Tab-separated table of C-alpha atoms in Angstrom:
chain	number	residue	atom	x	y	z
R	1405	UNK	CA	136.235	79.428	123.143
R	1406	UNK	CA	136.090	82.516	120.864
R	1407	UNK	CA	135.495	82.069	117.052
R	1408	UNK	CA	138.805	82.471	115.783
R	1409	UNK	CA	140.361	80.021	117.870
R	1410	UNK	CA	137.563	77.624	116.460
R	1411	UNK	CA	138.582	78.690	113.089
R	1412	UNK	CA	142.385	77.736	113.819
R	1413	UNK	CA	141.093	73.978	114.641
R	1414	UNK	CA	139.217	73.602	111.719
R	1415	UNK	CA	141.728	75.007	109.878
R	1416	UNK	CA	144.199	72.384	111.686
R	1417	UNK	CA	141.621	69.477	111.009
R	1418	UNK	CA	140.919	70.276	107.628
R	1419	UNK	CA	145.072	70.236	106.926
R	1420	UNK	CA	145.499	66.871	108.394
R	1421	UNK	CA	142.430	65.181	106.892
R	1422	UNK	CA	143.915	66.821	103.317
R	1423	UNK	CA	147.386	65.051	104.450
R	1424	UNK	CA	145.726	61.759	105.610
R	1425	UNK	CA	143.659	61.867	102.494
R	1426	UNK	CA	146.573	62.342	100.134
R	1427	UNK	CA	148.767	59.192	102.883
R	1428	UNK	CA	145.620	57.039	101.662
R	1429	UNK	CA	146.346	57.457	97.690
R	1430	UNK	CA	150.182	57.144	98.211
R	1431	UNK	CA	149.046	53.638	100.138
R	1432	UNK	CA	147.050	52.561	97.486
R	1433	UNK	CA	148.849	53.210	94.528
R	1434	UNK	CA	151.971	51.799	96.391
R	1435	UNK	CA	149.915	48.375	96.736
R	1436	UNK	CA	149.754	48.357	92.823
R	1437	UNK	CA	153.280	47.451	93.037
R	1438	UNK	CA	154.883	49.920	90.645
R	1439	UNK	CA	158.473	49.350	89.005
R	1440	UNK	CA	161.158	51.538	88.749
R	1441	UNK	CA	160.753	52.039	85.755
R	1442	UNK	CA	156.507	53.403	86.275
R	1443	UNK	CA	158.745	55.751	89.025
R	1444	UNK	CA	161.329	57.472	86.284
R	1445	UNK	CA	157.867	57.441	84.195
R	1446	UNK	CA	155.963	59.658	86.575
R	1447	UNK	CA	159.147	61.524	87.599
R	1448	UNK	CA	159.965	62.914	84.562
R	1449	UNK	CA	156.033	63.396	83.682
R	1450	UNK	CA	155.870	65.769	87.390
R	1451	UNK	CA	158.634	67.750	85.849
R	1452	UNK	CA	157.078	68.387	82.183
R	1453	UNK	CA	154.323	69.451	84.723
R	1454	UNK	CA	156.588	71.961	86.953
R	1455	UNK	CA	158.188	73.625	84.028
R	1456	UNK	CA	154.664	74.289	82.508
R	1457	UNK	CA	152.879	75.705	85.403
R	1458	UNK	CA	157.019	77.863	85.340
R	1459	UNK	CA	156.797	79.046	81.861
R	1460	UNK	CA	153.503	80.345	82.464
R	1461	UNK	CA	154.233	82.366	85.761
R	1462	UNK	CA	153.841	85.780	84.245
R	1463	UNK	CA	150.520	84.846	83.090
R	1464	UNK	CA	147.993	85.565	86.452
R	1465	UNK	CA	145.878	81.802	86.676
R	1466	UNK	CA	147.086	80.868	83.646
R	1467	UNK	CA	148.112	77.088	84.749
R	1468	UNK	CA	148.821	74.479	82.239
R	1469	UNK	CA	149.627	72.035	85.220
R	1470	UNK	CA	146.789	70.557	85.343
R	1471	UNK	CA	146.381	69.660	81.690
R	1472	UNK	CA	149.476	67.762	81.840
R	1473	UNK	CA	148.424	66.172	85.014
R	1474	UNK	CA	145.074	64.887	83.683
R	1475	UNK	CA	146.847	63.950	80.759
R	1476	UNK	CA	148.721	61.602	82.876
R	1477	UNK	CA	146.113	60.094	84.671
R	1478	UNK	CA	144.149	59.273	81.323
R	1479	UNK	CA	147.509	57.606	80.417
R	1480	UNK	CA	148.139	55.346	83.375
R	1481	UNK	CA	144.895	55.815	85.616
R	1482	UNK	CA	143.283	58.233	88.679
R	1483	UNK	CA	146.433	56.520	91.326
R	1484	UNK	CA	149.200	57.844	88.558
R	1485	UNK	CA	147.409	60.998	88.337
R	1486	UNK	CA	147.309	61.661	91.469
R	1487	UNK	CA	151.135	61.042	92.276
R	1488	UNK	CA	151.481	63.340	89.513
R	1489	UNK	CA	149.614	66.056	91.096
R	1490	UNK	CA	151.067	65.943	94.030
R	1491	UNK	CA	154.644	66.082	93.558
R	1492	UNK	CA	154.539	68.241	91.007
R	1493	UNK	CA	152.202	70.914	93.283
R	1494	UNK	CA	154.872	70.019	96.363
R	1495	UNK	CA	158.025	70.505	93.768
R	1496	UNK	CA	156.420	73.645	91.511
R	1497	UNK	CA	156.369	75.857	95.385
R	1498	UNK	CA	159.581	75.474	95.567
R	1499	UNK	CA	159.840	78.049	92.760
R	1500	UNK	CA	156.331	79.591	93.660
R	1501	UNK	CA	156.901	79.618	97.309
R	1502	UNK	CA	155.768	76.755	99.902
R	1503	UNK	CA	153.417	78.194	102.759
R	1504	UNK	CA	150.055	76.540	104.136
R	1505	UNK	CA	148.862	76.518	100.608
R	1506	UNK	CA	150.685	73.494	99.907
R	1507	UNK	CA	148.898	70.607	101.220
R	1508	UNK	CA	145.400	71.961	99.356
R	1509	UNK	CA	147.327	72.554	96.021
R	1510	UNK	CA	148.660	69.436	96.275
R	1511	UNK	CA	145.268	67.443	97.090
R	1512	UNK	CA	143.596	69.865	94.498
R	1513	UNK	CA	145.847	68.661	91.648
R	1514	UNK	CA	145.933	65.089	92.813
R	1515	UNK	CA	142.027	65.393	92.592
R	1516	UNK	CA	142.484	66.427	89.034
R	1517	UNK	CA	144.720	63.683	88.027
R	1518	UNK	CA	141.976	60.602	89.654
R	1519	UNK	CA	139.185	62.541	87.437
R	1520	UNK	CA	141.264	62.238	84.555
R	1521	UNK	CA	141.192	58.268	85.570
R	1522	UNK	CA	137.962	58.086	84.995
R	1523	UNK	CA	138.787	58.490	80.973
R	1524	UNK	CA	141.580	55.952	80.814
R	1525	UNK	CA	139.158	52.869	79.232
R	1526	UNK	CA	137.882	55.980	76.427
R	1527	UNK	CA	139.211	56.375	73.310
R	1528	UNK	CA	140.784	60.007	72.513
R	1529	UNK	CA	141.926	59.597	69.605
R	1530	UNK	CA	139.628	61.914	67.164
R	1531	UNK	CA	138.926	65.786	67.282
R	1532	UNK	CA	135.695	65.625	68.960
R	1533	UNK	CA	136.725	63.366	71.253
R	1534	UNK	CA	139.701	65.802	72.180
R	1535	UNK	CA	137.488	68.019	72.462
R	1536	UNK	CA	134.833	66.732	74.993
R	1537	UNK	CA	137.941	65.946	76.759
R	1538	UNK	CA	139.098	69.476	76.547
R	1539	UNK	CA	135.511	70.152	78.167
R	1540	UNK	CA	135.780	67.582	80.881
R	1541	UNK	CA	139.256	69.368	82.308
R	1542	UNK	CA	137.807	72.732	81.827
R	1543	UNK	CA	134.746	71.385	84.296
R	1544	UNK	CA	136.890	69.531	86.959
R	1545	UNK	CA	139.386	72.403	87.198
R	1546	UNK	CA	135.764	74.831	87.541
R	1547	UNK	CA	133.712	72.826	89.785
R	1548	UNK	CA	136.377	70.685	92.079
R	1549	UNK	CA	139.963	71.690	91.924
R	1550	UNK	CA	138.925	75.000	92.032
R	1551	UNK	CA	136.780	75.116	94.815
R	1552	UNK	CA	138.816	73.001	97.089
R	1553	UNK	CA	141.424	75.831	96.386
R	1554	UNK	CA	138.903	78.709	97.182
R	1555	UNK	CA	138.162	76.906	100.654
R	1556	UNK	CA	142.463	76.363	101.598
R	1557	UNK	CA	141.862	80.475	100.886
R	1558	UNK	CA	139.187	80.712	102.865
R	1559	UNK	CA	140.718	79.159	106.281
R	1560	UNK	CA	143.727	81.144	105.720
R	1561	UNK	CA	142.297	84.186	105.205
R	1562	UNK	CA	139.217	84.853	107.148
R	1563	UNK	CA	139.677	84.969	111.395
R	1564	UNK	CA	135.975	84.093	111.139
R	1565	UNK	CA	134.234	82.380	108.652
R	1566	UNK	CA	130.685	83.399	107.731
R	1567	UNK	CA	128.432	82.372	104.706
R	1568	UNK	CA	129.350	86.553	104.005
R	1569	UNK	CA	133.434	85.647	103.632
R	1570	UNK	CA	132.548	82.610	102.300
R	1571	UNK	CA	130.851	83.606	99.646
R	1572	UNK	CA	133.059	86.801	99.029
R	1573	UNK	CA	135.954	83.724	98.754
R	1574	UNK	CA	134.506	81.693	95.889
R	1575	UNK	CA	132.897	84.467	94.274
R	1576	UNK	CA	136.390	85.937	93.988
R	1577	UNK	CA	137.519	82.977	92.971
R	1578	UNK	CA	135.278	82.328	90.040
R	1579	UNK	CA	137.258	84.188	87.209
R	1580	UNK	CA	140.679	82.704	88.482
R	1581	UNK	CA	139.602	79.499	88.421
R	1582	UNK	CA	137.718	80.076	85.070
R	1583	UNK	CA	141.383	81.484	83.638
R	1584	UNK	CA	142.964	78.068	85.168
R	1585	UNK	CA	140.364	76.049	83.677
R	1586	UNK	CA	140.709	77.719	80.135
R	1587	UNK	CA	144.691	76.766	80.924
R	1588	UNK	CA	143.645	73.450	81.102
R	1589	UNK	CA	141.208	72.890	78.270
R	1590	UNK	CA	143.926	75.235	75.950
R	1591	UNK	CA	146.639	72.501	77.053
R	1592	UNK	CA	144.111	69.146	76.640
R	1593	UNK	CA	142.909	70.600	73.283
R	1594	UNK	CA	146.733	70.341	72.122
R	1595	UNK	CA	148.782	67.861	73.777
R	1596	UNK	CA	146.395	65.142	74.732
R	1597	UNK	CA	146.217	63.355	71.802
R	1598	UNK	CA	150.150	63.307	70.735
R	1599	UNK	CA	151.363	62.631	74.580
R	1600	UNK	CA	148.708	59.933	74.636
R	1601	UNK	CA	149.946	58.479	71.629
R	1602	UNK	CA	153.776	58.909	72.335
R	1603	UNK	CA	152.636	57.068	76.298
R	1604	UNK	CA	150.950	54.618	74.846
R	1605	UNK	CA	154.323	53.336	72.993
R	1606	UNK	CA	155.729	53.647	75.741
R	1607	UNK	CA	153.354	51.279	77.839
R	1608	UNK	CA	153.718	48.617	75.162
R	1609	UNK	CA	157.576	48.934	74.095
R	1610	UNK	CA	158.846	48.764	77.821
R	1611	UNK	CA	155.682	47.327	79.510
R	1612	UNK	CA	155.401	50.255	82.042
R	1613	UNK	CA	152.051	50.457	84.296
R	1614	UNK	CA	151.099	46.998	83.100
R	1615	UNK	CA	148.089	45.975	85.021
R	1616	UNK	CA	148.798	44.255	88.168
């Protein structure tokens, strides 16, 4: 079997584990039981996130996306976050362009919204803690969302993959996904404390994402 025939496989593999993957979080949040009202919630929150990542598309890497993502997920925890990321990656390509891309940017982003989960039980409500916030999204996009971006790149560009292309792939990547990361720190350093607040009214006036 010659190497870039292997290469398609994984390629394949990797795409459907990234789709099963991303199945498995849909299943689980589903179980949570969400109302319609968590749904027009996380609708219109996917759609703050498409016309940010849109406002910025002259700007090369310069995604704000993600902020507002992780913002959600520190709202309403990692299984709102990632329904977030995803159907605001799937919706944002249809002004970007949709191509085998998709499925990792939307996995990628999901990823980001379940780290921002992880912050839901801390208080952000003072300037340093903004800030080590800021930090946190400026490391996640850097070390994970990144990364799983630079390897979607990496089976669609290389025929054969060698540590060589590899490393040519996420070396490349490094200052784009430093740019997106900056993006996202830049957007958590301003908006996370006054969405937080304003979602936080929201969960107690109208009781959306209760725990269940």
């Amino acid at each position: 079997m010659s190497k870039e025939l292997i290469n398609s496989h994984y390629y394949i593999v990797s795409t459907l584990v990234i789709l099963a993957a991303t199945g498995n979080f849909f299943l689980q949040y589903e179980r949570q039981k969400p109302t319609v009202k968590d749904f027009v919630t996380l609708a219109v929150l996917s759609a703050v996130a498409v016309v940010s990542r849109a406002a910025f598309a002259m700007v090369p890497h310069f995604k704000p996306i993600t902020g507002i993502i992780m913002i959600c997920g520190i709202a309403f925890g990692s299984g709102a976050g990632f329904f977030v990321g995803v159907i605001s990656a799937f919706v944002s390509n249809f002004i970007f362009g949709q191509g085998p891309w998709t499925p990792w940017q939307m996995f990628a982003y999901g990823i980001a919204g379940v780290c921002a989960g992880f912050l839901k039980k801390r208080e952000i409500h003072t300037m340093p803690q903004v800030l080590l916030t800021a930090v946190y999204g400026f490391c996640v996009v850097l070390l994970i969302v990144g990364p799983i971006l630079d390897t979607g790149s990496l089976f669609m560009m290389a025929n054969v993959i060698t540590k060589e292309t590899a490393g040519a792939v996420y070396l490349s990547g490094l200052p784009v996904n430093a740019i997106h990361g900056a993006a996202t720190f830049i957007t958590l350093l301003l908006f996370c404390r006054p969405l937080l607040e304003k979602l936080d009214r929201m969960k107690q006036k109208y009781g959306i994402m209760n725990e269940r």
